[in-house]
């Protein structure tokens, strides 16, 4: 009797994921982005190398899902407010890059006898850069909000929008449409689909997501988001419109909802899995025999693409008045061929059109050059600032020196702020105190009604699960001074503590809990202060927060005695007497001072202050060290830190973010 059911493609899936994990880990050790590992894994297991996955049918199906999820998440992140701040860079910088790159490639191709339609198609392939790799690298390096990161984002946004039109034009360039009517018919269906999606975005989907969110069931919320994604894609398929367009529009639908951040955090794990398959499938397309046969040709084309995109992208940004060092760094960061070019290449192959009209040879050259450039992107990104500095010493530096572009338009992230998790009674009282005292803060809350109430009252609020890094990142976890977990969900606290402590080891974490039995466990996970019991929780949270901001202890005690003497009347009322809590001594020193614990396994343990060079390298000053019951003021350079020591340091928030690795312990430790 056969008890097991044979699963087709099981061996291929096992080979795909095992090799991908192994090579992705190796790339991590070499400080390369995982996407590079997935590309290499695809080359190794593909039919043209070890042939561990001889049949690519399943991989292609999973890869298409990866493309859909990638475009869907880009649509969710498509914020009209964000785009408005960098609109000139998007329209002028991005438009210049795409149009001029396409025209130059068309000219070069036609000079070698390529037909106009095929030359335009080839220009489209070269014009696109890798959104996934470039933005992933900037995020990894914490440089998304830098001028270079923002300008690169602007150009990538224009490219991502351009892919929609490019995909629609592929059948026309391939000669599959016989009249102008066909062109307008395709575009007309796309416009109708967009209008239908806008109606959904404005009227229907936000209402549905609100109802689902109020169930507080994360599984149901995830299923709803996935249904919106693939439902919109199905509509585009029924209208014979690009699936890529449908996925992007589905993301736009969700982006119009106040629950978009939580939707994005739910879908990111799925996107990661299927995107890995997509890049593996790209690597599987590469035939190593072509690399061996035409190494100089491939290298020459790759260098030509780098120079072409570097010059054109930089020139477009220089027209906006940006300094040459920033424009050049952005140009080099975008000097690769992107993942959407493979989407376009697949569409072209199905329509019977190939890069430069060279058939299979053209496709293999395109794939090989693209994979080579993707693998080289981390090195190009590292070289960007050095190239910019070098060019800034030449006469080119005069270009753009009279203008700051739009740099002053970028939103400044919070620094040295408090992240409040939960807007229950304790969270509400703490928010009011922080608001009255002028201490910066942001609230994370899973209750849609509470989030709606906060936004109506201009309280900075994020709807989402604080146990997901994406949500904490939105709240500025890397530059935050303190996290107060005042949620009513005790099961969420351990997860939030682990993630927050790992990503910002200089953070002070205060946790509310109902039971004394939870204190030891939460402290072992990384909480600095665990406060049981509801009413006393609020008082002690006030004490810890105000103390962290250098409010004199006697003033804090006066506040607490006032609260207790009135039987918590202030806390139960409307806080009309909140002036009692207004800080008189809050200054920059209070904001920029932190107490950081040296934990077992952290790099700072068993090192002297002189070895760490906190002052010289990070501009951080150690004011005192508390060891058990002893306090050492202004410790000397030969003072050796031990696990359990609490350092009182002063410095700017970005400096604490830079030195985080010194205090970080392995996740889960």
XYZ file of C-alpha atoms in Angstrom:
669
model
C 0.000 0.000 0.000
C 1.315 3.455 -0.917
C 0.553 5.883 1.878
C 2.402 8.911 0.508
C 1.236 10.991 -2.419
C 3.951 11.774 -4.942
C 4.529 15.520 -5.192
C 5.698 16.730 -8.606
C 8.746 18.994 -8.624
C 9.584 18.117 -4.976
C 13.230 17.331 -5.748
C 13.539 20.511 -7.792
C 12.091 22.605 -4.939
C 14.406 20.994 -2.382
C 17.450 21.623 -4.596
C 16.342 25.183 -5.279
C 15.905 26.182 -1.650
C 18.865 24.260 -0.196
C 21.354 25.685 -2.676
C 19.776 29.151 -2.397
C 20.065 29.163 1.391
C 23.676 27.958 1.303
C 24.857 30.500 -1.249
C 22.776 33.322 0.275
C 24.472 32.600 3.620
C 27.875 32.681 1.955
C 26.999 36.037 0.367
C 25.933 37.314 3.786
C 29.338 36.353 5.188
C 30.942 38.190 2.271
C 28.689 41.229 2.923
C 26.818 40.836 -0.385
C 23.048 41.226 -0.778
C 21.129 37.899 -0.853
C 19.839 38.645 -4.354
C 23.365 38.134 -5.646
C 23.353 34.719 -3.960
C 20.033 33.800 -5.555
C 21.360 34.716 -9.006
C 24.478 32.587 -8.484
C 22.353 29.739 -7.089
C 20.214 29.828 -10.234
C 23.306 29.600 -12.436
C 24.594 26.596 -10.463
C 21.389 24.527 -10.273
C 20.092 25.481 -13.727
C 19.887 23.262 -16.802
C 23.066 24.821 -18.220
C 25.285 23.893 -15.224
C 24.633 21.103 -12.666
C 21.064 20.611 -13.959
C 19.702 19.987 -10.454
C 16.485 21.563 -11.750
C 16.251 20.279 -15.329
C 12.591 21.254 -15.739
C 12.058 24.978 -15.213
C 8.265 24.989 -15.535
C 7.477 25.178 -11.805
C 10.248 27.716 -11.189
C 8.826 29.952 -13.927
C 5.361 29.798 -12.336
C 6.724 30.707 -8.898
C 8.833 33.445 -10.490
C 5.713 35.026 -12.007
C 4.154 35.094 -8.529
C 7.335 36.776 -7.304
C 6.989 39.492 -9.946
C 3.347 40.038 -8.976
C 4.208 40.395 -5.277
C 7.154 42.672 -6.062
C 4.980 45.063 -8.069
C 2.219 44.798 -5.468
C 4.511 45.924 -2.637
C 5.905 48.744 -4.771
C 2.318 49.885 -5.326
C 1.673 49.848 -1.556
C 4.763 51.990 -0.968
C 3.658 54.403 -3.696
C 2.765 57.369 -1.469
C 1.487 60.483 -3.220
C 2.718 62.580 -0.300
C 6.201 61.081 -0.561
C 6.278 61.542 -4.312
C 5.207 65.151 -3.993
C 8.347 65.944 -2.005
C 10.652 64.624 -4.713
C 8.385 65.218 -7.713
C 10.958 67.235 -9.676
C 13.585 64.544 -9.231
C 11.077 61.894 -10.348
C 9.736 63.698 -13.401
C 12.886 65.455 -14.590
C 15.652 63.206 -13.252
C 13.839 59.922 -13.829
C 12.260 61.010 -17.110
C 15.612 62.241 -18.428
C 17.324 58.975 -17.523
C 14.731 56.660 -19.093
C 14.110 58.675 -22.257
C 17.721 59.620 -23.020
C 19.047 56.119 -22.253
C 16.433 54.620 -24.580
C 17.248 57.133 -27.352
C 21.015 56.577 -27.085
C 20.600 52.787 -27.222
C 18.223 53.181 -30.191
C 20.827 55.270 -32.006
C 23.645 52.823 -31.287
C 21.514 49.819 -32.258
C 20.328 51.324 -35.529
C 23.930 52.203 -36.395
C 24.579 48.438 -36.396
C 21.590 47.728 -38.624
C 18.945 46.916 -35.998
C 15.351 47.808 -36.954
C 13.650 50.746 -35.212
C 11.102 48.644 -33.255
C 13.740 46.186 -32.050
C 16.069 49.077 -31.155
C 13.350 50.696 -29.025
C 12.714 47.372 -27.282
C 16.456 47.017 -26.580
C 16.555 50.576 -25.253
C 13.748 49.748 -22.833
C 15.733 46.772 -21.512
C 18.837 48.862 -20.836
C 17.011 51.871 -19.356
C 15.693 50.003 -16.296
C 17.703 49.549 -13.087
C 17.232 47.143 -10.177
C 14.729 48.499 -7.649
C 15.056 45.438 -5.396
C 18.859 45.422 -5.209
C 19.472 49.178 -5.008
C 16.812 49.949 -2.399
C 17.782 46.821 -0.465
C 21.390 47.980 -0.308
C 20.450 51.511 0.737
C 18.183 50.141 3.472
C 20.915 47.768 4.678
C 23.374 50.682 4.858
C 20.804 52.989 6.532
C 21.177 55.455 3.648
C 17.633 55.545 2.278
C 17.076 59.086 3.578
C 20.404 60.464 2.310
C 20.400 62.721 -0.777
C 21.904 59.885 -2.848
C 19.300 57.424 -1.576
C 16.403 59.795 -2.210
C 17.550 60.712 -5.733
C 18.072 57.056 -6.606
C 14.583 56.326 -5.274
C 13.140 59.108 -7.460
C 14.683 57.698 -10.638
C 13.626 54.152 -9.717
C 10.034 55.281 -9.167
C 9.887 56.725 -12.681
C 11.376 53.499 -14.047
C 8.842 51.382 -12.156
C 6.016 53.434 -13.608
C 7.568 53.237 -17.078
C 7.569 49.431 -17.039
C 3.770 49.460 -17.181
C 3.768 51.339 -20.508
C 6.747 49.364 -21.793
C 5.001 46.035 -21.238
C 1.922 47.354 -23.027
C 4.067 48.405 -25.999
C 5.938 45.091 -26.414
C 3.255 43.433 -28.616
C 3.141 46.558 -30.778
C 6.920 46.618 -31.194
C 6.814 42.920 -32.079
C 4.350 43.680 -34.877
C 1.436 41.799 -33.336
C -0.945 44.764 -33.726
C -1.994 45.553 -37.252
C -3.681 48.927 -36.826
C -3.753 52.086 -34.744
C -7.088 50.865 -33.404
C -5.292 47.972 -31.655
C -3.004 50.443 -29.895
C -5.873 52.555 -28.582
C -7.861 49.441 -27.671
C -5.044 48.158 -25.407
C -4.490 51.573 -23.838
C -8.259 52.059 -23.478
C -8.633 48.813 -21.543
C -5.723 49.837 -19.332
C -7.368 53.201 -18.632
C -10.706 51.530 -17.811
C -8.924 49.136 -15.464
C -7.176 52.055 -13.750
C -10.500 53.867 -13.302
C -12.095 50.726 -11.847
C -9.187 50.318 -9.455
C -9.439 53.956 -8.336
C -13.089 53.397 -7.458
C -12.095 50.326 -5.455
C -9.287 52.269 -3.776
C -11.485 55.180 -2.754
C -14.779 53.496 -1.922
C -14.600 49.779 -1.338
C -11.224 48.341 -0.297
C -10.520 50.769 2.613
C -13.963 49.919 4.015
C -13.279 46.178 3.674
C -9.832 46.451 5.279
C -11.274 48.501 8.142
C -13.913 45.854 8.872
C -11.331 43.059 8.714
C -8.822 44.975 10.852
C -11.448 45.452 13.555
C -11.661 41.672 13.947
C -8.037 41.876 15.186
C -7.375 38.584 13.396
C -3.966 38.809 11.620
C -4.585 35.663 9.536
C -7.839 37.076 8.158
C -6.138 40.406 7.457
C -3.332 38.691 5.512
C -5.802 36.607 3.494
C -7.769 39.741 2.626
C -4.655 41.567 1.423
C -3.605 38.593 -0.720
C -7.152 38.366 -2.121
C -7.058 42.051 -3.107
C -3.685 41.521 -4.792
C -4.524 38.475 -6.877
C -8.117 39.551 -7.439
C -6.949 42.751 -9.121
C -4.371 40.786 -11.106
C -7.145 38.448 -12.264
C -9.199 41.445 -13.408
C -6.272 42.700 -15.496
C -5.819 39.222 -16.982
C -9.510 39.054 -17.942
C -9.101 42.415 -19.683
C -5.982 41.110 -21.495
C -3.908 43.786 -19.769
C -0.447 43.221 -18.283
C -0.343 41.268 -15.019
C 2.418 43.647 -13.938
C 0.003 46.574 -14.292
C -2.669 44.699 -12.331
C -0.284 43.932 -9.471
C 0.920 47.532 -9.276
C -2.661 48.830 -9.267
C -3.573 46.346 -6.540
C -0.816 47.864 -4.397
C -2.190 51.335 -5.100
C -5.613 50.162 -3.909
C -4.190 49.090 -0.551
C -1.927 52.169 -0.275
C -5.010 54.393 -0.070
C -6.019 52.659 3.152
C -4.755 53.721 6.581
C -3.824 50.054 7.094
C -1.267 50.030 4.265
C 1.766 49.755 6.566
C 0.396 46.675 8.297
C -0.573 45.196 4.921
C 2.968 45.723 3.694
C 4.482 44.127 6.801
C 2.201 41.089 6.349
C 3.052 40.599 2.670
C 6.830 41.170 2.904
C 7.667 37.582 4.032
C 5.727 36.170 1.063
C 7.436 38.595 -1.292
C 10.843 37.567 0.045
C 10.206 33.886 -0.687
C 8.843 34.341 -4.192
C 11.365 37.033 -5.095
C 14.110 34.595 -4.177
C 12.586 32.139 -6.647
C 12.373 34.891 -9.273
C 16.070 35.738 -9.054
C 16.975 32.051 -8.993
C 14.946 31.621 -12.173
C 16.857 34.523 -13.749
C 20.151 32.844 -12.917
C 18.881 29.571 -14.406
C 18.440 31.306 -17.746
C 22.174 31.968 -18.004
C 24.050 29.558 -20.251
C 27.669 29.468 -19.031
C 28.838 28.294 -22.438
C 28.115 31.769 -23.804
C 30.112 33.341 -20.960
C 33.070 31.099 -21.765
C 32.759 31.722 -25.502
C 32.280 35.532 -25.400
C 33.972 36.817 -22.193
C 35.448 39.997 -23.689
C 32.226 40.891 -25.513
C 30.176 40.502 -22.329
C 32.665 42.488 -20.269
C 32.787 45.230 -22.910
C 28.986 45.547 -23.047
C 28.800 45.606 -19.240
C 31.349 48.434 -19.040
C 29.494 50.309 -21.798
C 26.192 50.012 -19.893
C 27.838 51.278 -16.678
C 29.362 54.306 -18.418
C 26.191 55.041 -20.365
C 23.880 54.957 -17.343
C 26.381 56.740 -15.088
C 26.719 59.668 -17.514
C 23.029 59.958 -18.422
C 21.653 59.571 -14.878
C 24.208 62.018 -13.476
C 23.460 64.533 -16.236
C 19.721 64.353 -15.512
C 20.287 65.045 -11.806
C 22.784 67.826 -12.552
C 20.066 69.628 -14.502
C 18.170 69.884 -11.201
C 21.135 71.624 -9.587
C 22.443 68.798 -7.406
C 26.198 68.728 -6.698
C 28.218 66.491 -8.990
C 29.355 64.262 -6.109
C 25.731 63.351 -5.261
C 24.633 63.058 -8.898
C 27.584 60.798 -9.748
C 27.046 58.578 -6.698
C 23.373 58.150 -7.676
C 24.326 57.477 -11.295
C 26.751 54.718 -10.340
C 24.233 53.183 -7.924
C 21.770 52.808 -10.827
C 24.292 51.594 -13.413
C 22.905 48.074 -13.723
C 20.081 46.369 -15.620
C 17.100 45.644 -13.376
C 14.731 42.817 -12.549
C 11.906 44.397 -14.529
C 14.070 44.125 -17.629
C 13.709 40.357 -17.231
C 9.942 40.802 -17.024
C 10.170 42.781 -20.264
C 12.504 40.205 -21.829
C 10.044 37.417 -20.996
C 7.219 39.429 -22.576
C 9.376 40.068 -25.659
C 10.327 36.418 -25.978
C 6.637 35.443 -25.895
C 5.911 38.050 -28.583
C 8.819 36.928 -30.798
C 11.190 39.873 -30.283
C 14.737 39.603 -28.856
C 17.438 42.048 -27.678
C 19.103 43.740 -30.692
C 17.269 41.255 -32.912
C 20.011 38.670 -32.323
C 17.741 35.769 -31.394
C 18.959 33.330 -28.719
C 22.465 34.849 -28.779
C 21.011 38.282 -28.018
C 18.934 36.891 -25.148
C 21.927 35.103 -23.625
C 24.143 38.184 -23.934
C 21.436 40.278 -22.278
C 21.005 37.746 -19.431
C 24.746 37.345 -18.880
C 25.420 41.100 -18.823
C 22.447 41.717 -16.510
C 23.509 39.019 -14.032
C 27.090 40.318 -14.101
C 25.948 43.888 -13.393
C 23.577 42.791 -10.617
C 26.392 40.901 -8.902
C 28.599 43.981 -9.231
C 26.018 46.445 -7.867
C 27.224 46.350 -4.208
C 30.711 47.238 -5.401
C 29.363 50.033 -7.616
C 27.394 51.426 -4.688
C 30.498 51.400 -2.488
C 32.506 53.142 -5.216
C 29.843 55.835 -5.764
C 30.849 58.215 -2.942
C 34.546 57.889 -3.844
C 33.807 58.660 -7.497
C 31.683 61.627 -6.432
C 34.455 62.991 -4.241
C 36.958 62.548 -7.057
C 34.748 64.398 -9.548
C 34.077 67.132 -7.004
C 37.743 68.098 -7.271
C 37.461 68.652 -11.038
C 35.884 71.558 -12.983
C 32.693 69.456 -13.105
C 32.143 70.368 -9.464
C 30.953 73.808 -10.551
C 27.863 72.163 -12.020
C 25.017 72.424 -9.545
C 27.032 74.209 -6.865
C 24.616 77.138 -6.776
C 21.608 75.056 -5.852
C 20.656 72.636 -3.127
C 18.048 70.934 -5.274
C 15.198 69.565 -3.169
C 17.225 68.332 -0.254
C 15.467 70.633 2.190
C 12.123 69.138 1.145
C 12.870 65.690 2.596
C 11.041 64.661 5.710
C 13.326 64.650 8.748
C 13.019 61.496 10.847
C 12.483 61.631 14.592
C 15.533 61.497 16.845
C 15.887 60.675 20.548
C 12.162 59.986 20.673
C 9.912 57.627 22.596
C 8.064 54.836 20.785
C 4.827 54.067 22.620
C 3.463 50.607 21.845
C -0.221 50.474 22.727
C -2.797 53.218 23.238
C -4.640 51.815 26.217
C -4.995 53.712 29.508
C -1.244 53.766 30.268
C -0.323 54.630 26.691
C -2.868 57.453 26.572
C -1.622 59.030 29.788
C 2.000 58.757 28.706
C 1.199 60.322 25.317
C -0.445 63.281 27.012
C 2.517 63.823 29.329
C 5.006 63.642 26.469
C 2.884 66.021 24.396
C 2.704 68.555 27.246
C 6.439 68.335 27.965
C 7.566 68.585 24.342
C 9.358 65.215 24.270
C 9.179 63.722 20.736
C 7.226 60.477 20.395
C 5.242 58.218 18.076
C 2.513 55.691 18.937
C 2.138 52.192 17.432
C -1.345 50.730 17.826
C -3.273 47.763 16.379
C -6.762 49.103 17.161
C -8.073 50.902 14.032
C -10.506 53.044 16.045
C -7.707 54.259 18.305
C -5.477 55.057 15.320
C -8.306 56.985 13.677
C -8.874 58.914 16.903
C -5.165 59.760 17.252
C -4.831 60.962 13.676
C -7.916 63.133 14.096
C -6.137 64.746 17.066
C -2.816 65.148 15.200
C -1.090 62.527 17.333
C 1.730 60.778 15.403
C 0.406 57.239 15.076
C 1.203 54.107 13.058
C -1.251 51.274 12.575
C 0.572 47.954 12.752
C 2.150 45.173 14.757
C 5.174 46.456 16.688
C 6.478 42.891 16.699
C 7.416 43.336 13.018
C 10.657 45.113 12.212
C 9.104 46.980 9.277
C 6.668 48.722 11.646
C 9.375 49.560 14.189
C 11.554 50.847 11.347
C 8.713 53.177 10.304
C 8.686 54.464 13.880
C 12.429 55.261 13.676
C 13.699 52.461 15.905
C 17.348 53.058 14.930
C 17.383 56.608 16.372
C 14.861 56.131 19.144
C 15.937 56.630 22.732
C 13.209 54.627 24.404
C 10.442 52.103 23.719
C 7.544 51.866 26.144
C 5.515 48.670 25.676
C 2.157 49.520 27.209
C 0.098 47.095 25.138
C -2.720 45.038 26.584
C -1.432 41.952 24.756
C 1.157 40.298 27.047
C 2.075 37.688 24.412
C 3.343 40.449 22.090
C 5.870 41.914 24.527
C 8.616 39.244 24.216
C 8.634 39.492 20.430
C 8.775 43.308 20.480
C 11.589 43.294 23.048
C 13.739 40.855 21.038
C 13.395 42.787 17.755
C 13.785 46.245 19.315
C 16.787 45.230 21.418
C 18.560 43.608 18.465
C 18.087 46.505 16.064
C 18.894 49.240 18.586
C 21.006 47.919 21.447
C 21.390 51.447 22.906
C 17.630 51.625 23.403
C 15.983 51.756 26.808
C 12.982 49.406 26.953
C 10.225 49.827 29.531
C 7.539 47.127 29.605
C 4.166 47.004 31.280
C 2.930 43.642 32.545
C 0.045 42.521 34.729
C 1.892 39.745 36.576
C 5.013 39.724 38.738
C 5.868 36.265 37.394
C 6.623 37.808 33.973
C 9.295 40.216 35.237
C 12.323 37.891 35.181
C 11.553 36.500 31.731
C 11.081 39.937 30.153
C 14.274 41.249 31.743
C 16.209 38.241 30.393
C 14.904 39.058 26.910
C 16.347 42.563 27.135
C 13.849 44.805 28.912
C 15.510 47.433 31.111
C 12.489 47.974 33.338
C 9.458 45.708 33.780
C 6.607 47.333 35.659
C 3.649 45.251 36.922
C 0.157 46.399 37.994
C -1.963 48.779 35.969
C -2.268 52.045 37.906
C 1.239 51.941 39.324
C 2.443 51.099 35.835
C 1.508 54.548 34.589
C 3.245 56.321 37.469
C 6.463 54.351 37.126
C 6.512 54.730 33.336
C 6.342 58.504 33.892
C 9.243 58.192 36.282
C 11.419 56.148 33.907
C 10.723 58.335 30.871
C 11.253 61.645 32.669
C 14.394 60.268 34.300
C 15.809 59.234 30.941
C 15.396 62.844 29.802
C 17.476 64.141 32.723
C 14.625 65.574 34.787
C 15.861 66.017 38.384
C 14.852 63.134 40.624
C 13.320 65.370 43.284
C 11.074 66.956 40.641
C 9.977 63.494 39.454
C 9.180 62.458 43.032
C 7.107 65.614 43.512
C 5.068 64.720 40.403
C 4.513 61.164 41.608
C 3.502 62.240 45.118
C 1.031 64.707 43.617
C -0.532 61.955 41.514
C -0.802 59.527 44.418
C -2.058 62.158 46.860
C -4.971 62.879 44.564
C -5.750 59.170 44.154
C -4.683 59.294 40.496
C -7.357 61.926 39.849
C -5.193 63.610 37.198
C -4.686 60.311 35.398
C -8.381 59.472 35.403
C -9.488 62.910 34.288
C -8.822 65.048 31.241
C -5.369 66.075 32.480
C -6.375 69.708 32.715
C -3.767 69.929 35.450
C -1.105 68.445 33.162
C 0.990 71.548 33.758
C 2.186 69.775 36.903
C 4.135 67.438 34.618
C 5.666 70.101 32.362
C 9.427 69.820 32.440
C 11.388 72.884 33.420
C 14.860 71.498 32.855
C 14.550 69.675 29.501
C 17.425 70.681 27.233
C 19.606 69.193 24.498
C 21.756 67.400 27.069
C 18.693 65.659 28.454
C 17.533 64.617 25.003
C 20.921 63.300 23.933
C 21.859 61.381 27.096
C 21.295 57.613 27.227
C 21.880 54.829 29.706
C 23.156 51.778 27.814
C 23.641 48.328 29.354
C 26.661 46.162 28.481
C 25.178 42.721 27.811
C 26.848 39.327 27.824
C 28.214 38.557 24.339
C 28.266 42.162 23.114
C 31.520 43.330 21.421
C 32.030 46.051 24.070
C 32.270 43.505 26.891
C 35.781 43.106 28.328
C 37.083 46.056 26.274
C 38.584 49.281 27.616
C 37.146 52.669 26.726
C 40.394 53.465 24.954
C 40.015 50.373 22.747
C 36.444 51.284 21.869
C 37.310 54.910 20.926
C 33.754 56.035 21.598
C 34.776 59.692 21.750
C 37.167 59.758 18.776
C 35.232 57.487 16.417
C 31.603 58.171 17.347
C 31.790 61.503 19.227
C 30.121 59.888 22.243
C 31.182 60.835 25.763
C 30.900 58.424 28.704
C 29.744 60.521 31.651
C 29.611 57.697 34.184
C 29.499 53.922 34.603
C 27.273 52.248 37.182
C 28.545 48.825 38.286
C 26.326 47.128 40.841
C 26.110 49.661 43.713
C 29.144 51.662 42.603
C 29.086 54.694 40.277
C 32.307 55.676 38.502
C 32.208 59.238 37.218
C 34.229 60.222 34.112
C 36.032 56.836 33.845
C 39.576 56.811 32.445
C 40.572 55.281 29.110
C 41.951 52.101 30.734
C 38.578 51.374 32.400
C 37.454 47.913 31.257
C 33.733 47.345 30.702
C 32.082 44.227 32.050
C 28.708 42.608 31.349
C 26.066 44.259 33.512
C 27.709 47.688 33.481
C 25.368 50.581 32.701
C 27.001 53.421 30.770
C 25.608 56.948 30.894
C 26.625 58.525 27.571
C 25.874 61.759 25.769
C 25.818 62.197 21.977
C 23.583 62.688 18.950
C 21.027 60.066 17.928
C 22.742 59.226 14.651
C 25.985 58.550 16.560
C 24.208 56.060 18.802
C 22.790 54.412 15.665
C 26.301 54.167 14.174
C 27.784 52.489 17.266
C 24.898 50.024 17.629
C 27.008 47.047 16.491
C 29.272 47.501 19.533
C 26.395 46.854 21.940
C 24.398 44.367 19.852
C 24.098 40.728 20.876
C 22.999 37.915 18.521
C 19.236 37.905 17.888
C 17.542 35.696 20.428
C 20.387 35.811 22.943
